[in-house]
Amino acid sequence: MIPLPLNQLVKHLAKLPSLGPRSAQKVALHLLKSGDSMAQLQHIMQEVSEKVITCSNCGNIGLENPCHICTNEKRDKNILCIVEGVDDLWAVERSGAFKGFYHVLGGVVSALDGIGLEELNFNQLVKRFNTENFEEIIFALGASIDGQTTSHLISREIKQLYPNISISTLAKGMPMGADVDYMDEGTLSLALNGRQNF
Ligand SMILES: [Zn+2]
């Protein structure tokens, strides 16, 4: 029923994160209806694929390699924040609370999907320790089991090579503006365990 080229577009869109087949169909029909959006999108996508590149040092994306963060002399050279993806790097940057450098792993280990440290941007991380002088690592990975396993495995490897390095992870607990009675048991239990002196 759906013309073949349109069906191919729907199939491709459906593979995108957060878009199932029905949403993909809606997006495809919307693009088809407004011919201008389709042409504009085509142009933008072309530009993104030509100009946006991955930093071979940290895994961030940008217009230059190394990226604008790796070449920023004003940042704190002693601290490295390890994140899962570029979107996590953006989130930490938006907080304005971190002025060190980053390393983007490109995922987390997953026994289910057969992803180990070798499949991540881990070898480059070890190389960086040989050439840069980090004194502290902060893990800003998700609070999932896989995220915690990844932090544990990497810190074990790094501690073996550099026993004096200081390693920490993001605090877990109450989000800003949250009500105690609306928090799930897991988060509340983490918040209680991570309580701070008042
Ligand atoms: Zn970089």
Coordinates of N, CA and C and ligand atoms in Angstrom, one line a residue:
M1 N 0.8 -1.2 0.0 CA 0.0 0.0 0.0 C 0.9 1.3 0.0
I2 N 1.9 1.2 0.8 CA 2.8 2.4 0.9 C 3.8 2.4 -0.3
P3 N 4.0 3.5 -1.1 CA 4.9 3.5 -2.2 C 6.3 3.1 -1.7
L4 N 7.0 2.3 -2.5 CA 8.3 1.7 -2.0 C 9.3 2.7 -1.5
P5 N 9.6 3.8 -2.2 CA 10.6 4.8 -1.6 C 10.2 5.3 -0.2
L6 N 8.9 5.6 -0.1 CA 8.4 6.1 1.2 C 8.5 5.0 2.3
N7 N 8.2 3.8 1.9 CA 8.3 2.7 2.8 C 9.7 2.5 3.3
Q8 N 10.7 2.8 2.4 CA 12.1 2.7 2.8 C 12.5 3.8 3.8
L9 N 11.9 5.0 3.5 CA 12.2 6.1 4.5 C 11.6 5.7 5.8
V10 N 10.4 5.2 5.9 CA 9.7 4.8 7.1 C 10.6 3.8 7.9
K11 N 11.1 2.8 7.1 CA 11.9 1.7 7.7 C 13.2 2.3 8.3
H12 N 13.8 3.3 7.6 CA 15.0 3.9 8.2 C 14.7 4.7 9.4
L13 N 13.6 5.5 9.3 CA 13.3 6.3 10.5 C 12.9 5.5 11.7
A14 N 12.3 4.3 11.4 CA 11.9 3.5 12.6 C 13.1 2.9 13.3
K15 N 14.2 2.9 12.7 CA 15.4 2.4 13.4 C 16.0 3.4 14.3
L16 N 15.6 4.7 14.2 CA 16.1 5.8 15.1 C 15.6 5.6 16.5
P17 N 16.5 6.0 17.5 CA 16.1 5.9 18.9 C 14.8 6.7 19.1
S18 N 13.9 6.1 19.9 CA 12.6 6.7 20.3 C 11.6 6.8 19.2
L19 N 11.9 6.3 18.0 CA 10.8 6.3 17.0 C 10.5 4.8 16.6
G20 N 9.2 4.5 16.9 CA 8.7 3.1 16.5 C 8.2 3.2 15.1
P21 N 7.7 2.1 14.5 CA 7.1 2.2 13.1 C 6.0 3.2 12.9
R22 N 5.1 3.3 13.9 CA 4.0 4.3 13.7 C 4.4 5.7 13.7
S23 N 5.4 6.1 14.7 CA 5.9 7.4 14.7 C 6.7 7.7 13.5
A24 N 7.4 6.7 13.0 CA 8.2 6.9 11.8 C 7.3 7.2 10.6
Q25 N 6.2 6.5 10.5 CA 5.2 6.7 9.5 C 4.7 8.2 9.5
K26 N 4.4 8.6 10.7 CA 3.9 10.0 10.9 C 5.0 11.0 10.4
V27 N 6.2 10.8 10.8 CA 7.3 11.7 10.5 C 7.5 11.7 8.9
A28 N 7.5 10.5 8.3 CA 7.7 10.4 6.9 C 6.6 11.2 6.1
L29 N 5.3 11.0 6.6 CA 4.2 11.7 5.9 C 4.3 13.2 6.1
H30 N 4.7 13.6 7.3 CA 4.9 15.0 7.5 C 5.9 15.6 6.6
L31 N 7.0 14.9 6.4 CA 8.1 15.4 5.6 C 7.6 15.5 4.1
L32 N 6.9 14.5 3.7 CA 6.4 14.4 2.4 C 5.4 15.5 2.1
K33 N 4.6 15.9 3.1 CA 3.6 16.9 2.9 C 4.3 18.3 2.7
S34 N 5.3 18.6 3.5 CA 6.0 19.8 3.3 C 7.3 19.6 2.6
G35 N 7.3 19.7 1.3 CA 8.5 19.4 0.4 C 9.7 20.2 0.9
D36 N 9.5 21.5 1.4 CA 10.6 22.3 1.8 C 11.4 21.7 2.9
S37 N 10.7 21.1 3.9 CA 11.4 20.5 5.1 C 12.3 19.3 4.6
M38 N 11.8 18.6 3.6 CA 12.5 17.4 3.1 C 13.8 17.9 2.5
A39 N 13.7 19.0 1.6 CA 14.9 19.5 0.9 C 15.9 20.1 2.0
Q40 N 15.4 20.8 2.9 CA 16.2 21.4 4.0 C 16.9 20.3 4.8
L41 N 16.1 19.3 5.2 CA 16.7 18.2 6.0 C 17.8 17.5 5.2
Q42 N 17.6 17.3 3.9 CA 18.6 16.7 3.1 C 19.9 17.5 3.1
H43 N 19.7 18.8 3.0 CA 20.9 19.7 3.0 C 21.6 19.7 4.3
I44 N 20.8 19.7 5.4 CA 21.4 19.8 6.7 C 22.2 18.4 7.0
M45 N 21.5 17.3 6.6 CA 22.2 16.0 6.9 C 23.5 15.9 6.1
Q46 N 23.5 16.4 4.9 CA 24.7 16.3 4.1 C 25.8 17.1 4.8
E47 N 25.4 18.3 5.3 CA 26.4 19.2 5.9 C 27.0 18.5 7.2
V48 N 26.0 17.9 8.0 CA 26.5 17.2 9.2 C 27.4 16.1 8.9
S49 N 27.1 15.3 7.9 CA 28.0 14.1 7.6 C 29.3 14.6 7.0
E50 N 29.4 15.8 6.4 CA 30.6 16.2 5.8 C 31.5 16.9 6.9
K51 N 30.9 17.7 7.8 CA 31.6 18.6 8.7 C 31.8 18.1 10.1
V52 N 30.9 17.4 10.6 CA 31.0 17.0 12.0 C 31.8 15.7 12.2
I53 N 32.9 15.8 12.9 CA 33.9 14.7 13.0 C 34.1 14.3 14.5
T54 N 34.6 13.1 14.7 CA 34.9 12.6 16.1 C 36.3 13.0 16.4
C55 N 36.5 13.5 17.7 CA 37.8 13.8 18.2 C 38.5 12.5 18.5
S56 N 39.7 12.3 17.9 CA 40.4 11.0 18.0 C 41.0 10.9 19.4
N57 N 41.1 12.0 20.2 CA 41.6 12.0 21.5 C 40.6 11.6 22.5
C58 N 39.4 12.2 22.5 CA 38.5 12.0 23.6 C 37.2 11.4 23.2
G59 N 36.9 11.3 21.9 CA 35.6 10.8 21.4 C 34.5 11.7 21.3
N60 N 34.7 13.0 21.7 CA 33.7 14.1 21.5 C 33.5 14.3 20.0
I61 N 32.4 15.0 19.7 CA 32.3 15.4 18.3 C 32.3 16.9 18.1
G62 N 32.8 17.3 16.9 CA 32.9 18.8 16.7 C 33.4 19.0 15.3
L63 N 33.8 20.2 15.0 CA 34.2 20.6 13.7 C 35.7 20.4 13.5
E64 N 36.4 20.2 14.6 CA 37.9 20.0 14.5 C 38.3 18.8 15.3
N65 N 39.5 18.3 14.9 CA 40.1 17.1 15.6 C 41.6 17.5 15.8
P66 N 42.0 17.5 17.1 CA 41.3 17.4 18.3 C 40.2 18.5 18.5
C67 N 39.2 18.1 19.4 CA 38.1 19.0 19.6 C 38.4 20.3 20.4
H68 N 37.4 21.2 20.4 CA 37.7 22.5 21.1 C 37.9 22.3 22.6
I69 N 37.5 21.2 23.2 CA 37.7 21.0 24.7 C 39.1 20.5 24.9
C70 N 39.5 19.5 24.1 CA 40.9 18.9 24.2 C 42.0 20.0 24.0
T71 N 41.7 21.0 23.2 CA 42.7 22.0 22.9 C 42.6 23.3 23.8
N72 N 41.6 23.2 24.7 CA 41.4 24.4 25.6 C 42.4 24.4 26.7
E73 N 43.3 25.4 26.6 CA 44.4 25.5 27.6 C 43.9 25.9 29.0
K74 N 42.8 26.5 29.0 CA 42.3 27.0 30.3 C 41.6 26.0 31.2
R75 N 41.4 24.8 30.6 CA 40.7 23.7 31.4 C 41.7 23.1 32.4
D76 N 41.1 22.4 33.4 CA 42.0 21.8 34.4 C 42.5 20.4 33.9
K77 N 43.8 20.4 33.7 CA 44.5 19.3 33.0 C 44.6 18.0 34.0
N78 N 44.3 18.2 35.2 CA 44.4 17.1 36.2 C 43.2 16.2 36.3
I79 N 42.0 16.7 35.9 CA 40.8 16.0 36.1 C 40.2 15.5 34.8
L80 N 39.8 14.2 34.8 CA 39.2 13.6 33.6 C 37.8 13.1 34.0
C81 N 36.8 13.4 33.3 CA 35.4 12.9 33.5 C 35.1 11.9 32.4
I82 N 34.7 10.7 32.8 CA 34.4 9.6 31.9 C 32.9 9.5 31.7
V83 N 32.5 9.7 30.5 CA 31.0 9.6 30.2 C 30.7 8.5 29.1
E84 N 29.5 8.1 29.1 CA 29.1 7.1 28.1 C 29.0 7.6 26.7
G85 N 28.3 8.7 26.5 CA 28.1 9.2 25.2 C 28.3 10.7 25.1
V86 N 28.3 11.3 23.9 CA 28.5 12.7 23.7 C 27.4 13.5 24.3
D87 N 26.1 13.0 24.3 CA 25.0 13.7 25.0 C 25.3 13.8 26.5
D88 N 25.9 12.9 27.1 CA 26.3 13.0 28.5 C 27.3 14.1 28.7
L89 N 28.3 14.1 27.8 CA 29.3 15.2 27.9 C 28.6 16.6 27.8
W90 N 27.7 16.7 26.9 CA 26.9 18.0 26.8 C 26.2 18.3 28.1
A91 N 25.6 17.3 28.7 CA 24.8 17.5 29.9 C 25.8 18.0 31.0
V92 N 26.9 17.4 31.2 CA 27.9 17.8 32.2 C 28.4 19.2 31.9
E93 N 28.6 19.5 30.6 CA 29.1 20.9 30.3 C 28.0 21.9 30.6
R94 N 26.7 21.6 30.3 CA 25.6 22.5 30.6 C 25.6 22.8 32.1
S95 N 26.0 21.9 33.0 CA 25.9 22.1 34.4 C 26.9 23.2 34.8
G96 N 27.9 23.4 34.0 CA 28.9 24.5 34.3 C 29.8 24.2 35.5
A97 N 29.6 23.0 36.1 CA 30.3 22.6 37.3 C 31.6 21.9 37.1
F98 N 31.9 21.6 35.9 CA 33.1 20.8 35.6 C 34.0 21.5 34.6
K99 N 35.3 21.7 34.9 CA 36.2 22.4 34.0 C 37.4 21.6 33.6
G100 N 37.3 20.2 33.8 CA 38.4 19.4 33.4 C 38.2 18.9 32.0
F101 N 38.8 17.7 31.7 CA 38.7 17.1 30.3 C 37.7 15.9 30.4
Y102 N 37.4 15.5 29.2 CA 36.4 14.4 29.1 C 37.0 13.2 28.4
H103 N 36.4 12.0 28.6 CA 36.6 10.9 27.7 C 35.3 10.2 27.5
V104 N 34.9 10.1 26.2 CA 33.7 9.5 25.8 C 33.9 8.0 25.5
L105 N 33.2 7.1 26.2 CA 33.4 5.7 26.0 C 32.7 5.1 24.8
G106 N 31.6 5.8 24.4 CA 30.8 5.3 23.3 C 29.9 4.1 23.7
G107 N 29.6 4.0 25.0 CA 28.7 2.9 25.4 C 29.2 2.4 26.8
V108 N 28.5 1.4 27.3 CA 29.0 0.7 28.5 C 29.1 -0.8 28.3
V109 N 29.8 -1.5 29.1 CA 29.9 -2.9 28.9 C 28.5 -3.6 29.1
S110 N 28.3 -4.6 28.4 CA 27.0 -5.3 28.5 C 27.3 -6.8 28.2
A111 N 27.1 -7.6 29.2 CA 27.3 -9.1 29.1 C 26.2 -9.6 28.1
L112 N 25.0 -9.0 28.1 CA 23.9 -9.5 27.3 C 24.2 -9.2 25.8
D113 N 24.8 -8.1 25.5 CA 25.1 -7.7 24.1 C 26.6 -8.0 23.7
G114 N 27.3 -8.7 24.6 CA 28.7 -9.1 24.3 C 29.6 -7.9 24.1
I115 N 29.4 -6.8 24.9 CA 30.2 -5.6 24.8 C 31.2 -5.6 26.0
G116 N 32.5 -5.7 25.8 CA 33.5 -5.6 26.8 C 34.2 -4.3 26.7
L117 N 35.2 -4.1 27.5 CA 36.0 -2.8 27.4 C 36.7 -2.6 26.1
E118 N 37.1 -3.8 25.4 CA 37.7 -3.7 24.1 C 36.8 -3.1 23.1
E119 N 35.5 -3.3 23.2 CA 34.6 -2.7 22.2 C 34.3 -1.3 22.4
L120 N 34.8 -0.7 23.6 CA 34.5 0.7 23.9 C 35.8 1.5 23.6
N121 N 35.7 2.8 23.8 CA 36.9 3.7 23.5 C 37.9 3.6 24.8
F122 N 38.3 2.3 25.1 CA 39.0 2.1 26.3 C 40.5 2.2 26.1
N123 N 41.0 1.6 25.0 CA 42.4 1.6 24.7 C 43.0 3.0 24.6
Q124 N 42.2 3.9 24.0 CA 42.5 5.3 23.8 C 42.6 6.0 25.2
L125 N 41.8 5.5 26.1 CA 41.8 6.1 27.5 C 43.1 5.7 28.1
V126 N 43.6 4.5 28.0 CA 44.8 4.0 28.6 C 46.0 4.8 28.0
K127 N 45.9 5.0 26.6 CA 47.0 5.8 25.9 C 47.0 7.2 26.5
R128 N 45.9 7.8 26.8 CA 45.8 9.2 27.3 C 46.5 9.3 28.7
F129 N 46.4 8.2 29.5 CA 47.1 8.2 30.8 C 48.6 8.2 30.7
N130 N 49.1 7.7 29.5 CA 50.5 7.7 29.3 C 51.0 9.1 28.9
T131 N 50.2 9.9 28.3 CA 50.7 11.2 27.8 C 50.1 12.4 28.5
E132 N 49.0 12.2 29.2 CA 48.4 13.4 30.0 C 48.6 13.1 31.5
N133 N 48.6 14.1 32.3 CA 48.8 13.9 33.7 C 47.6 14.0 34.6
F134 N 46.7 13.1 34.5 CA 45.5 13.1 35.3 C 45.8 12.7 36.7
E135 N 45.2 13.4 37.7 CA 45.3 13.0 39.1 C 44.0 12.5 39.6
E136 N 43.0 12.8 38.9 CA 41.6 12.4 39.4 C 40.7 12.0 38.2
I137 N 39.9 11.0 38.4 CA 39.0 10.5 37.5 C 37.6 10.6 38.1
I138 N 36.6 11.2 37.4 CA 35.2 11.1 37.8 C 34.4 10.3 36.8
F139 N 33.7 9.3 37.3 CA 32.8 8.5 36.5 C 31.5 9.2 36.5
A140 N 31.0 9.6 35.3 CA 29.7 10.1 35.1 C 28.8 9.2 34.3
L141 N 28.8 7.9 34.6 CA 28.1 6.9 33.9 C 26.7 6.7 34.5
G142 N 25.8 6.1 33.8 CA 24.4 5.9 34.3 C 24.4 5.0 35.5
A143 N 23.3 5.1 36.3 CA 23.2 4.3 37.5 C 22.8 2.9 37.3
S144 N 22.8 2.4 36.0 CA 22.4 1.1 35.7 C 23.4 0.1 36.2
I145 N 23.1 -1.2 36.2 CA 24.1 -2.2 36.6 C 25.2 -2.2 35.6
D146 N 24.9 -2.1 34.3 CA 26.0 -2.0 33.3 C 26.9 -0.8 33.5
G147 N 26.3 0.3 33.8 CA 27.1 1.6 34.0 C 28.0 1.4 35.2
Q148 N 27.5 0.8 36.3 CA 28.3 0.6 37.5 C 29.4 -0.5 37.2
T149 N 29.1 -1.5 36.5 CA 30.1 -2.5 36.1 C 31.2 -1.9 35.3
T150 N 30.9 -1.0 34.4 CA 31.9 -0.4 33.5 C 32.8 0.5 34.4
S151 N 32.2 1.3 35.3 CA 33.0 2.1 36.2 C 34.0 1.2 37.0
H152 N 33.5 0.1 37.5 CA 34.3 -0.8 38.4 C 35.4 -1.4 37.5
L153 N 35.1 -1.9 36.3 CA 36.2 -2.5 35.5 C 37.3 -1.5 35.1
I154 N 36.9 -0.3 34.7 CA 37.9 0.7 34.3 C 38.7 1.1 35.5
S155 N 38.0 1.4 36.6 CA 38.8 1.8 37.8 C 39.8 0.8 38.2
R156 N 39.4 -0.5 38.1 CA 40.3 -1.6 38.5 C 41.6 -1.6 37.6
E157 N 41.4 -1.4 36.3 CA 42.5 -1.4 35.3 C 43.4 -0.2 35.6
I158 N 42.8 1.0 35.8 CA 43.5 2.2 35.9 C 44.3 2.2 37.2
K159 N 43.7 1.7 38.3 CA 44.4 1.6 39.6 C 45.6 0.7 39.6
Q160 N 45.5 -0.3 38.7 CA 46.7 -1.2 38.6 C 47.9 -0.5 38.0
L161 N 47.6 0.4 37.0 CA 48.6 1.2 36.3 C 49.1 2.4 37.1
Y162 N 48.1 3.0 37.8 CA 48.3 4.3 38.5 C 47.7 4.2 39.9
P163 N 48.3 3.5 40.8 CA 47.7 3.3 42.1 C 47.3 4.6 42.9
N164 N 48.0 5.7 42.6 CA 47.7 6.9 43.4 C 46.6 7.8 42.9
I165 N 46.0 7.3 41.8 CA 45.0 8.2 41.2 C 43.7 8.2 42.1
S166 N 43.1 9.4 42.1 CA 41.9 9.5 42.9 C 40.7 9.2 42.0
I167 N 39.8 8.3 42.4 CA 38.6 8.0 41.5 C 37.3 8.2 42.3
S168 N 36.4 8.9 41.6 CA 35.1 9.1 42.3 C 34.0 8.9 41.2
T169 N 32.8 8.8 41.7 CA 31.6 8.7 40.8 C 30.6 9.7 41.2
L170 N 29.7 10.0 40.3 CA 28.6 11.0 40.7 C 27.8 10.5 41.9
A171 N 27.4 11.5 42.7 CA 26.5 11.1 43.8 C 25.1 10.7 43.3
K172 N 24.5 9.8 44.0 CA 23.2 9.3 43.5 C 22.2 9.6 44.6
G173 N 21.0 10.0 44.3 CA 20.0 10.3 45.3 C 18.9 11.2 44.8
M174 N 18.6 12.2 45.6 CA 17.4 13.0 45.3 C 17.6 14.0 44.2
P175 N 16.8 14.0 43.2 CA 16.9 15.1 42.2 C 16.4 16.4 42.7
M176 N 16.8 17.5 42.1 CA 16.4 18.9 42.6 C 14.9 19.0 42.6
G177 N 14.3 19.5 43.6 CA 12.9 19.8 43.6 C 12.0 18.6 43.8
A178 N 12.6 17.4 44.2 CA 11.8 16.2 44.3 C 11.2 16.1 45.7
D179 N 10.0 15.5 45.7 CA 9.3 15.2 47.0 C 9.7 13.8 47.5
V180 N 10.0 13.7 48.8 CA 10.4 12.4 49.3 C 9.4 11.3 49.1
D181 N 8.1 11.6 49.2 CA 7.1 10.6 49.1 C 6.8 10.2 47.6
Y182 N 7.4 10.9 46.7 CA 7.3 10.5 45.3 C 8.5 9.7 44.8
M183 N 9.5 9.6 45.6 CA 10.7 8.9 45.2 C 10.6 7.4 45.2
D184 N 11.2 6.7 44.2 CA 11.1 5.2 44.3 C 12.1 4.7 45.4
E185 N 11.8 3.5 45.8 CA 12.6 2.9 46.9 C 14.1 2.9 46.7
G186 N 14.4 2.5 45.4 CA 15.9 2.4 45.1 C 16.6 3.7 45.2
T187 N 16.0 4.8 44.7 CA 16.6 6.2 44.7 C 16.7 6.7 46.1
L188 N 15.6 6.4 46.9 CA 15.6 6.9 48.3 C 16.6 6.2 49.1
S189 N 16.8 4.9 48.8 CA 17.8 4.1 49.6 C 19.2 4.6 49.2
L190 N 19.4 5.0 47.9 CA 20.7 5.5 47.6 C 21.0 6.9 48.2
A191 N 19.9 7.7 48.3 CA 20.0 9.0 48.9 C 20.3 8.9 50.4
L192 N 19.7 7.9 51.0 CA 19.9 7.7 52.5 C 21.4 7.3 52.7
N193 N 21.8 6.3 51.9 CA 23.2 5.9 52.0 C 24.2 6.9 51.7
G194 N 23.9 7.9 50.8 CA 24.8 8.9 50.4 C 24.6 10.2 51.1
R195 N 23.9 10.2 52.3 CA 23.6 11.4 53.0 C 24.8 12.2 53.4
Q196 N 24.7 13.5 53.5 CA 25.8 14.3 53.8 C 25.6 15.1 55.1
N197 N 26.7 15.5 55.8 CA 26.6 16.3 57.0 C 25.9 17.6 56.7
F198 N 25.1 18.1 57.6 CA 24.3 19.3 57.4 C 25.0 20.5 58.1
Ligands
ZN1 ZN 38.5 15.9 22.3

